[in-house]
Amino acid sequence: MFVYSVGADRQRAWVAQCTTPATPLEPAQVAEGFGRSDLRLAYFDCAQSWLYPTGGQSPGWFALAKAAEIGDARWLAAARLSYEQKRAGFSPPFRIYEDNAGVDYAAEGRMHVAPSNAALPDALATPEINLPVTFEHLTLLGYTLDRSTLKPGEAAHLETVWRVDSVPGRLLSIMAHALGPDGHAVAVGDGLGVPIESWQPGDVFVQRHTLTMPKDAPPGSYWIQTGVYWLEDGKHWAARDSPRRW
């Protein structure tokens, strides 16, 4: 049993749980442990993503299994450990962190917008624009790349930051490709760690992509291509107010 007493000035609105390696708490356990039945419940895979419910506009709690592997330690930097269950009982050992509406994500960047099937020289010939860029249901707020120089066989991690503008009714994926000098993809890191069932307008999430260079990759300049596509047919989303697709 874990019970919290929270002042009215810090009324928390949500509990976001990491689902890997296991979701710590069932909905009934959340209601009993926090003493509230009105908390929003959200779920995400913290090994590859992080969810900021309401985009950091309201405080809440994160719940993670003690054995959870977090893709980027910065994601928890603004949260405070408030409870730790060390013994396995009705669930595996877990930790609860208080989040006081703090966020730590990139909200800037520049990029080219071009059709996903455009030749690389044509894509690079388009003007660079500042983020954010809005798509059908999401807005790309920013991105970070942890390293700019790689040797063959090494990996880089790209983090793309998205705001939910509306909730789609179909499954999708966030695209991340490393394009070689000839414009062909040499590494693919597509994925979505926050299921659409956990989305609400105003949420912000970070998707972490791992791009591993082939061991036989020739030297040269490589480019990152990102965007969103529907899983059922592979159709890429268009940037709003633009006929071009990423």
PDB file of C-alpha atoms in Angstrom:
ATOM      1  CA  MET A   1       0.000   0.000   0.000  1.00  0.00           C
ATOM      2  CA  PHE A   2       1.240   3.489  -0.812  1.00  0.00           C
ATOM      3  CA  VAL A   3      -0.758   6.567   0.155  1.00  0.00           C
ATOM      4  CA  TYR A   4      -0.091  10.192  -0.777  1.00  0.00           C
ATOM      5  CA  SER A   5      -1.283  13.410   0.772  1.00  0.00           C
ATOM      6  CA  VAL A   6      -1.163  16.204  -1.789  1.00  0.00           C
ATOM      7  CA  GLY A   7      -2.077  19.825  -1.157  1.00  0.00           C
ATOM      8  CA  ALA A   8      -4.670  21.506  -3.305  1.00  0.00           C
ATOM      9  CA  ASP A   9      -2.063  23.849  -4.749  1.00  0.00           C
ATOM     10  CA  ARG A  10      -0.208  20.873  -6.202  1.00  0.00           C
ATOM     11  CA  GLN A  11      -3.153  18.770  -7.354  1.00  0.00           C
ATOM     12  CA  ARG A  12      -1.748  16.194  -9.715  1.00  0.00           C
ATOM     13  CA  ALA A  13      -3.708  15.154 -12.749  1.00  0.00           C
ATOM     14  CA  TRP A  14      -2.130  12.018 -14.168  1.00  0.00           C
ATOM     15  CA  VAL A  15      -0.107   8.835 -13.693  1.00  0.00           C
ATOM     16  CA  ALA A  16       2.105   7.825 -16.628  1.00  0.00           C
ATOM     17  CA  GLN A  17       3.519   4.304 -16.454  1.00  0.00           C
ATOM     18  CA  CYS A  18       6.402   2.707 -18.311  1.00  0.00           C
ATOM     19  CA  THR A  19       5.275  -0.622 -19.761  1.00  0.00           C
ATOM     20  CA  THR A  20       8.725  -2.228 -20.013  1.00  0.00           C
ATOM     21  CA  PRO A  21       9.674  -4.659 -18.643  1.00  0.00           C
ATOM     22  CA  ALA A  22       6.238  -4.600 -16.962  1.00  0.00           C
ATOM     23  CA  THR A  23       3.552  -2.062 -16.105  1.00  0.00           C
ATOM     24  CA  PRO A  24       3.859  -1.562 -12.324  1.00  0.00           C
ATOM     25  CA  LEU A  25       0.242  -0.877 -11.349  1.00  0.00           C
ATOM     26  CA  GLU A  26      -3.229  -1.900 -12.472  1.00  0.00           C
ATOM     27  CA  PRO A  27      -5.875   0.882 -12.620  1.00  0.00           C
ATOM     28  CA  ALA A  28      -7.496  -0.355  -9.391  1.00  0.00           C
ATOM     29  CA  GLN A  29      -4.121  -0.254  -7.637  1.00  0.00           C
ATOM     30  CA  VAL A  30      -3.544   3.308  -8.841  1.00  0.00           C
ATOM     31  CA  ALA A  31      -6.925   4.404  -7.496  1.00  0.00           C
ATOM     32  CA  GLU A  32      -6.322   2.701  -4.155  1.00  0.00           C
ATOM     33  CA  GLY A  33      -2.715   3.742  -3.723  1.00  0.00           C
ATOM     34  CA  PHE A  34      -3.151   7.387  -4.693  1.00  0.00           C
ATOM     35  CA  GLY A  35      -6.588   7.612  -3.085  1.00  0.00           C
ATOM     36  CA  ARG A  36      -8.153   9.033  -6.246  1.00  0.00           C
ATOM     37  CA  SER A  37     -10.237   7.667  -9.078  1.00  0.00           C
ATOM     38  CA  ASP A  38     -10.017  10.751 -11.307  1.00  0.00           C
ATOM     39  CA  LEU A  39      -6.383  10.455 -12.357  1.00  0.00           C
ATOM     40  CA  ARG A  40      -5.650  10.159 -16.046  1.00  0.00           C
ATOM     41  CA  LEU A  41      -3.737   6.951 -16.832  1.00  0.00           C
ATOM     42  CA  ALA A  42      -1.197   6.889 -19.667  1.00  0.00           C
ATOM     43  CA  TYR A  43       1.334   4.296 -20.799  1.00  0.00           C
ATOM     44  CA  PHE A  44       4.589   4.374 -22.746  1.00  0.00           C
ATOM     45  CA  ASP A  45       7.780   2.403 -23.416  1.00  0.00           C
ATOM     46  CA  CYS A  46      10.486   4.316 -21.531  1.00  0.00           C
ATOM     47  CA  ALA A  47      13.284   2.393 -23.260  1.00  0.00           C
ATOM     48  CA  GLN A  48      12.547   4.228 -26.503  1.00  0.00           C
ATOM     49  CA  SER A  49      10.323   7.177 -25.608  1.00  0.00           C
ATOM     50  CA  TRP A  50       9.098   9.554 -22.932  1.00  0.00           C
ATOM     51  CA  LEU A  51       5.680  11.091 -22.450  1.00  0.00           C
ATOM     52  CA  TYR A  52       4.976  14.533 -20.973  1.00  0.00           C
ATOM     53  CA  PRO A  53       1.203  14.510 -20.355  1.00  0.00           C
ATOM     54  CA  THR A  54      -0.315  17.954 -21.068  1.00  0.00           C
ATOM     55  CA  GLY A  55       3.071  19.032 -22.411  1.00  0.00           C
ATOM     56  CA  GLY A  56       4.267  19.943 -18.935  1.00  0.00           C
ATOM     57  CA  GLN A  57       1.267  22.122 -18.122  1.00  0.00           C
ATOM     58  CA  SER A  58       0.102  20.052 -15.137  1.00  0.00           C
ATOM     59  CA  PRO A  59       1.952  17.967 -12.522  1.00  0.00           C
ATOM     60  CA  GLY A  60       1.577  14.236 -12.096  1.00  0.00           C
ATOM     61  CA  TRP A  61       3.426  11.019 -11.340  1.00  0.00           C
ATOM     62  CA  PHE A  62       5.603   8.631 -13.300  1.00  0.00           C
ATOM     63  CA  ALA A  63       5.607   4.950 -12.295  1.00  0.00           C
ATOM     64  CA  LEU A  64       8.380   2.646 -13.482  1.00  0.00           C
ATOM     65  CA  ALA A  65       9.464  -0.873 -12.659  1.00  0.00           C
ATOM     66  CA  LYS A  66      12.714  -0.836 -10.714  1.00  0.00           C
ATOM     67  CA  ALA A  67      14.278  -2.874 -13.528  1.00  0.00           C
ATOM     68  CA  ALA A  68      13.128  -0.441 -16.239  1.00  0.00           C
ATOM     69  CA  GLU A  69      15.834   0.747 -18.614  1.00  0.00           C
ATOM     70  CA  ILE A  70      15.346   4.396 -19.526  1.00  0.00           C
ATOM     71  CA  GLY A  71      16.479   5.425 -22.983  1.00  0.00           C
ATOM     72  CA  ASP A  72      17.804   8.805 -21.838  1.00  0.00           C
ATOM     73  CA  ALA A  73      18.496   9.696 -18.195  1.00  0.00           C
ATOM     74  CA  ARG A  74      17.583  13.335 -18.907  1.00  0.00           C
ATOM     75  CA  TRP A  75      13.932  12.361 -19.184  1.00  0.00           C
ATOM     76  CA  LEU A  76      13.704  11.874 -15.427  1.00  0.00           C
ATOM     77  CA  ALA A  77      15.965  14.792 -14.493  1.00  0.00           C
ATOM     78  CA  ALA A  78      13.094  17.108 -13.525  1.00  0.00           C
ATOM     79  CA  ALA A  79      11.221  14.460 -11.495  1.00  0.00           C
ATOM     80  CA  ARG A  80      11.708  13.555  -7.823  1.00  0.00           C
ATOM     81  CA  LEU A  81      11.747  10.005  -6.494  1.00  0.00           C
ATOM     82  CA  SER A  82       8.943   9.895  -3.945  1.00  0.00           C
ATOM     83  CA  TYR A  83       8.321   6.180  -3.365  1.00  0.00           C
ATOM     84  CA  GLU A  84      10.186   2.948  -3.923  1.00  0.00           C
ATOM     85  CA  GLN A  85       8.821  -0.525  -3.386  1.00  0.00           C
ATOM     86  CA  LYS A  86      11.825  -2.787  -3.027  1.00  0.00           C
ATOM     87  CA  ARG A  87      10.067  -6.057  -2.325  1.00  0.00           C
ATOM     88  CA  ALA A  88       8.154  -8.029  -4.914  1.00  0.00           C
ATOM     89  CA  GLY A  89       4.565  -8.423  -3.782  1.00  0.00           C
ATOM     90  CA  PHE A  90       1.398  -7.788  -5.738  1.00  0.00           C
ATOM     91  CA  SER A  91       3.667  -6.388  -8.453  1.00  0.00           C
ATOM     92  CA  PRO A  92       7.407  -6.351  -9.259  1.00  0.00           C
ATOM     93  CA  PRO A  93       9.475  -3.740  -7.377  1.00  0.00           C
ATOM     94  CA  PHE A  94       8.742  -0.273  -8.736  1.00  0.00           C
ATOM     95  CA  ARG A  95       9.423   3.410  -8.224  1.00  0.00           C
ATOM     96  CA  ILE A  96       7.170   6.453  -8.307  1.00  0.00           C
ATOM     97  CA  TYR A  97       8.453   9.882  -9.282  1.00  0.00           C
ATOM     98  CA  GLU A  98       6.721  13.198  -8.709  1.00  0.00           C
ATOM     99  CA  ASP A  99       6.716  15.447 -11.746  1.00  0.00           C
ATOM    100  CA  ASN A 100       6.054  19.112 -11.043  1.00  0.00           C
ATOM    101  CA  ALA A 101       5.225  20.016 -14.636  1.00  0.00           C
ATOM    102  CA  GLY A 102       8.893  20.010 -15.549  1.00  0.00           C
ATOM    103  CA  VAL A 103      10.057  19.226 -19.072  1.00  0.00           C
ATOM    104  CA  ASP A 104      13.440  18.603 -20.648  1.00  0.00           C
ATOM    105  CA  TYR A 105      13.243  18.334 -24.403  1.00  0.00           C
ATOM    106  CA  ALA A 106      14.565  20.149 -27.449  1.00  0.00           C
ATOM    107  CA  ALA A 107      12.130  22.647 -28.965  1.00  0.00           C
ATOM    108  CA  GLU A 108      14.150  23.999 -31.845  1.00  0.00           C
ATOM    109  CA  GLY A 109      16.010  23.038 -34.979  1.00  0.00           C
ATOM    110  CA  ARG A 110      16.236  23.623 -38.704  1.00  0.00           C
ATOM    111  CA  MET A 111      15.503  21.239 -41.556  1.00  0.00           C
ATOM    112  CA  HIS A 112      14.514  20.818 -45.173  1.00  0.00           C
ATOM    113  CA  VAL A 113      10.958  19.797 -46.111  1.00  0.00           C
ATOM    114  CA  ALA A 114      10.789  17.656 -49.238  1.00  0.00           C
ATOM    115  CA  PRO A 115       8.916  14.641 -50.637  1.00  0.00           C
ATOM    116  CA  SER A 116      10.107  11.406 -49.077  1.00  0.00           C
ATOM    117  CA  ASN A 117      10.946  10.030 -52.528  1.00  0.00           C
ATOM    118  CA  ALA A 118      12.872  13.114 -53.643  1.00  0.00           C
ATOM    119  CA  ALA A 119      16.471  12.682 -54.726  1.00  0.00           C
ATOM    120  CA  LEU A 120      18.824  13.796 -51.978  1.00  0.00           C
ATOM    121  CA  PRO A 121      20.284  16.719 -53.982  1.00  0.00           C
ATOM    122  CA  ASP A 122      16.751  17.983 -54.689  1.00  0.00           C
ATOM    123  CA  ALA A 123      15.777  17.697 -51.022  1.00  0.00           C
ATOM    124  CA  LEU A 124      18.863  19.589 -49.911  1.00  0.00           C
ATOM    125  CA  ALA A 125      18.155  22.294 -52.490  1.00  0.00           C
ATOM    126  CA  THR A 126      14.920  23.251 -50.704  1.00  0.00           C
ATOM    127  CA  PRO A 127      15.181  26.168 -48.241  1.00  0.00           C
ATOM    128  CA  GLU A 128      15.933  25.348 -44.638  1.00  0.00           C
ATOM    129  CA  ILE A 129      13.085  26.213 -42.289  1.00  0.00           C
ATOM    130  CA  ASN A 130      12.845  26.629 -38.523  1.00  0.00           C
ATOM    131  CA  LEU A 131      10.826  24.221 -36.425  1.00  0.00           C
ATOM    132  CA  PRO A 132       8.065  23.673 -35.416  1.00  0.00           C
ATOM    133  CA  VAL A 133       6.479  21.986 -38.428  1.00  0.00           C
ATOM    134  CA  THR A 134       2.892  20.694 -38.229  1.00  0.00           C
ATOM    135  CA  PHE A 135       1.665  17.462 -39.808  1.00  0.00           C
ATOM    136  CA  GLU A 136      -1.762  15.851 -39.851  1.00  0.00           C
ATOM    137  CA  HIS A 137      -2.054  15.091 -36.135  1.00  0.00           C
ATOM    138  CA  LEU A 138       1.369  16.000 -34.758  1.00  0.00           C
ATOM    139  CA  THR A 139       3.727  18.961 -34.643  1.00  0.00           C
ATOM    140  CA  LEU A 140       7.473  18.352 -34.756  1.00  0.00           C
ATOM    141  CA  LEU A 141       8.899  20.663 -32.083  1.00  0.00           C
ATOM    142  CA  GLY A 142      12.579  19.792 -32.191  1.00  0.00           C
ATOM    143  CA  TYR A 143      15.250  17.131 -32.328  1.00  0.00           C
ATOM    144  CA  THR A 144      18.686  16.237 -30.975  1.00  0.00           C
ATOM    145  CA  LEU A 145      21.414  13.977 -32.349  1.00  0.00           C
ATOM    146  CA  ASP A 146      23.908  12.712 -29.791  1.00  0.00           C
ATOM    147  CA  ARG A 147      26.862  12.573 -32.162  1.00  0.00           C
ATOM    148  CA  SER A 148      27.715  13.982 -35.560  1.00  0.00           C
ATOM    149  CA  THR A 149      30.665  11.761 -36.476  1.00  0.00           C
ATOM    150  CA  LEU A 150      30.497   7.973 -36.682  1.00  0.00           C
ATOM    151  CA  LYS A 151      32.752   5.130 -37.672  1.00  0.00           C
ATOM    152  CA  PRO A 152      31.376   2.120 -39.567  1.00  0.00           C
ATOM    153  CA  GLY A 153      29.448  -0.127 -37.186  1.00  0.00           C
ATOM    154  CA  GLU A 154      28.801   2.628 -34.628  1.00  0.00           C
ATOM    155  CA  ALA A 155      25.366   3.969 -33.671  1.00  0.00           C
ATOM    156  CA  ALA A 156      23.906   7.430 -33.183  1.00  0.00           C
ATOM    157  CA  HIS A 157      20.738   8.264 -31.270  1.00  0.00           C
ATOM    158  CA  LEU A 158      18.260  10.726 -32.686  1.00  0.00           C
ATOM    159  CA  GLU A 159      15.507  12.099 -30.445  1.00  0.00           C
ATOM    160  CA  THR A 160      12.511  13.692 -32.139  1.00  0.00           C
ATOM    161  CA  VAL A 161      10.031  15.725 -30.088  1.00  0.00           C
ATOM    162  CA  TRP A 162       6.335  15.794 -31.014  1.00  0.00           C
ATOM    163  CA  ARG A 163       3.255  17.597 -29.747  1.00  0.00           C
ATOM    164  CA  VAL A 164      -0.107  15.881 -30.109  1.00  0.00           C
ATOM    165  CA  ASP A 165      -2.596  18.161 -31.881  1.00  0.00           C
ATOM    166  CA  SER A 166      -5.312  15.548 -32.359  1.00  0.00           C
ATOM    167  CA  VAL A 167      -5.639  11.801 -31.861  1.00  0.00           C
ATOM    168  CA  PRO A 168      -5.701   9.665 -35.028  1.00  0.00           C
ATOM    169  CA  GLY A 169      -7.774   6.552 -35.416  1.00  0.00           C
ATOM    170  CA  ARG A 170      -5.110   4.514 -37.200  1.00  0.00           C
ATOM    171  CA  LEU A 171      -1.727   3.087 -36.241  1.00  0.00           C
ATOM    172  CA  LEU A 172       1.361   5.005 -37.276  1.00  0.00           C
ATOM    173  CA  SER A 173       5.118   5.134 -36.887  1.00  0.00           C
ATOM    174  CA  ILE A 174       7.737   7.864 -36.581  1.00  0.00           C
ATOM    175  CA  MET A 175      10.345   7.538 -39.299  1.00  0.00           C
ATOM    176  CA  ALA A 176      14.095   7.985 -38.854  1.00  0.00           C
ATOM    177  CA  HIS A 177      16.440   7.033 -41.692  1.00  0.00           C
ATOM    178  CA  ALA A 178      20.122   7.727 -42.242  1.00  0.00           C
ATOM    179  CA  LEU A 179      20.647   8.476 -45.921  1.00  0.00           C
ATOM    180  CA  GLY A 180      23.955   7.778 -47.582  1.00  0.00           C
ATOM    181  CA  PRO A 181      25.669  10.029 -50.136  1.00  0.00           C
ATOM    182  CA  ASP A 182      23.599   8.377 -52.883  1.00  0.00           C
ATOM    183  CA  GLY A 183      20.333   9.147 -51.070  1.00  0.00           C
ATOM    184  CA  HIS A 184      19.548   5.538 -50.118  1.00  0.00           C
ATOM    185  CA  ALA A 185      18.777   4.558 -46.532  1.00  0.00           C
ATOM    186  CA  VAL A 186      21.697   2.820 -44.844  1.00  0.00           C
ATOM    187  CA  ALA A 187      20.177   2.732 -41.341  1.00  0.00           C
ATOM    188  CA  VAL A 188      16.563   2.667 -40.156  1.00  0.00           C
ATOM    189  CA  GLY A 189      15.296   3.531 -36.689  1.00  0.00           C
ATOM    190  CA  ASP A 190      11.509   3.802 -37.079  1.00  0.00           C
ATOM    191  CA  GLY A 191       9.268   3.354 -34.058  1.00  0.00           C
ATOM    192  CA  LEU A 192       6.606   4.699 -31.714  1.00  0.00           C
ATOM    193  CA  GLY A 193       6.951   4.176 -27.975  1.00  0.00           C
ATOM    194  CA  VAL A 194       3.813   6.043 -26.910  1.00  0.00           C
ATOM    195  CA  PRO A 195       0.712   4.232 -28.228  1.00  0.00           C
ATOM    196  CA  ILE A 196      -2.026   6.430 -29.665  1.00  0.00           C
ATOM    197  CA  GLU A 197      -4.409   5.084 -27.011  1.00  0.00           C
ATOM    198  CA  SER A 198      -2.432   7.147 -24.477  1.00  0.00           C
ATOM    199  CA  TRP A 199      -2.465  10.371 -26.520  1.00  0.00           C
ATOM    200  CA  GLN A 200      -4.420  13.483 -25.655  1.00  0.00           C
ATOM    201  CA  PRO A 201      -4.188  16.853 -27.436  1.00  0.00           C
ATOM    202  CA  GLY A 202      -1.478  18.959 -25.850  1.00  0.00           C
ATOM    203  CA  ASP A 203       0.704  16.006 -24.842  1.00  0.00           C
ATOM    204  CA  VAL A 204       4.370  16.086 -25.823  1.00  0.00           C
ATOM    205  CA  PHE A 205       6.440  12.955 -26.363  1.00  0.00           C
ATOM    206  CA  VAL A 206      10.032  12.203 -27.263  1.00  0.00           C
ATOM    207  CA  GLN A 207      10.822   9.327 -29.603  1.00  0.00           C
ATOM    208  CA  ARG A 208      14.349   7.913 -29.460  1.00  0.00           C
ATOM    209  CA  HIS A 209      15.712   6.381 -32.667  1.00  0.00           C
ATOM    210  CA  THR A 210      18.851   4.250 -32.892  1.00  0.00           C
ATOM    211  CA  LEU A 211      20.691   4.484 -36.214  1.00  0.00           C
ATOM    212  CA  THR A 212      23.516   1.975 -36.630  1.00  0.00           C
ATOM    213  CA  MET A 213      25.897   2.522 -39.514  1.00  0.00           C
ATOM    214  CA  PRO A 214      26.776  -0.546 -41.597  1.00  0.00           C
ATOM    215  CA  LYS A 215      30.249  -1.932 -41.037  1.00  0.00           C
ATOM    216  CA  ASP A 216      31.011  -1.377 -44.709  1.00  0.00           C
ATOM    217  CA  ALA A 217      29.673   2.205 -44.829  1.00  0.00           C
ATOM    218  CA  PRO A 218      31.925   4.346 -47.037  1.00  0.00           C
ATOM    219  CA  PRO A 219      33.214   7.692 -45.731  1.00  0.00           C
ATOM    220  CA  GLY A 220      31.169  10.757 -46.611  1.00  0.00           C
ATOM    221  CA  SER A 221      28.304  12.954 -45.498  1.00  0.00           C
ATOM    222  CA  TYR A 222      25.081  11.306 -44.335  1.00  0.00           C
ATOM    223  CA  TRP A 223      21.694  12.927 -43.760  1.00  0.00           C
ATOM    224  CA  ILE A 224      18.823  12.178 -41.410  1.00  0.00           C
ATOM    225  CA  GLN A 225      15.285  11.855 -42.771  1.00  0.00           C
ATOM    226  CA  THR A 226      12.328  11.909 -40.382  1.00  0.00           C
ATOM    227  CA  GLY A 227       8.561  12.103 -40.646  1.00  0.00           C
ATOM    228  CA  VAL A 228       5.398  10.114 -39.919  1.00  0.00           C
ATOM    229  CA  TYR A 229       3.598   7.398 -41.875  1.00  0.00           C
ATOM    230  CA  TRP A 230       0.562   5.148 -41.524  1.00  0.00           C
ATOM    231  CA  LEU A 231       1.458   1.553 -40.725  1.00  0.00           C
ATOM    232  CA  GLU A 232      -1.339   0.012 -42.779  1.00  0.00           C
ATOM    233  CA  ASP A 233      -0.269   1.427 -46.127  1.00  0.00           C
ATOM    234  CA  GLY A 234       3.057   3.211 -45.552  1.00  0.00           C
ATOM    235  CA  LYS A 235       1.614   6.533 -46.710  1.00  0.00           C
ATOM    236  CA  HIS A 236       3.630   9.483 -45.435  1.00  0.00           C
ATOM    237  CA  TRP A 237       1.989  12.417 -43.719  1.00  0.00           C
ATOM    238  CA  ALA A 238       2.149  15.763 -45.467  1.00  0.00           C
ATOM    239  CA  ALA A 239       3.311  18.875 -43.703  1.00  0.00           C
ATOM    240  CA  ARG A 240       0.226  21.041 -43.149  1.00  0.00           C
ATOM    241  CA  ASP A 241      -0.359  23.740 -45.783  1.00  0.00           C
ATOM    242  CA  SER A 242       2.196  22.044 -48.021  1.00  0.00           C
ATOM    243  CA  PRO A 243       1.707  19.414 -50.761  1.00  0.00           C
ATOM    244  CA  ARG A 244       5.118  17.972 -50.001  1.00  0.00           C
ATOM    245  CA  ARG A 245       5.494  14.844 -47.895  1.00  0.00           C
ATOM    246  CA  TRP A 246       8.358  13.835 -45.647  1.00  0.00           C
TER     247      TRP A 246
END
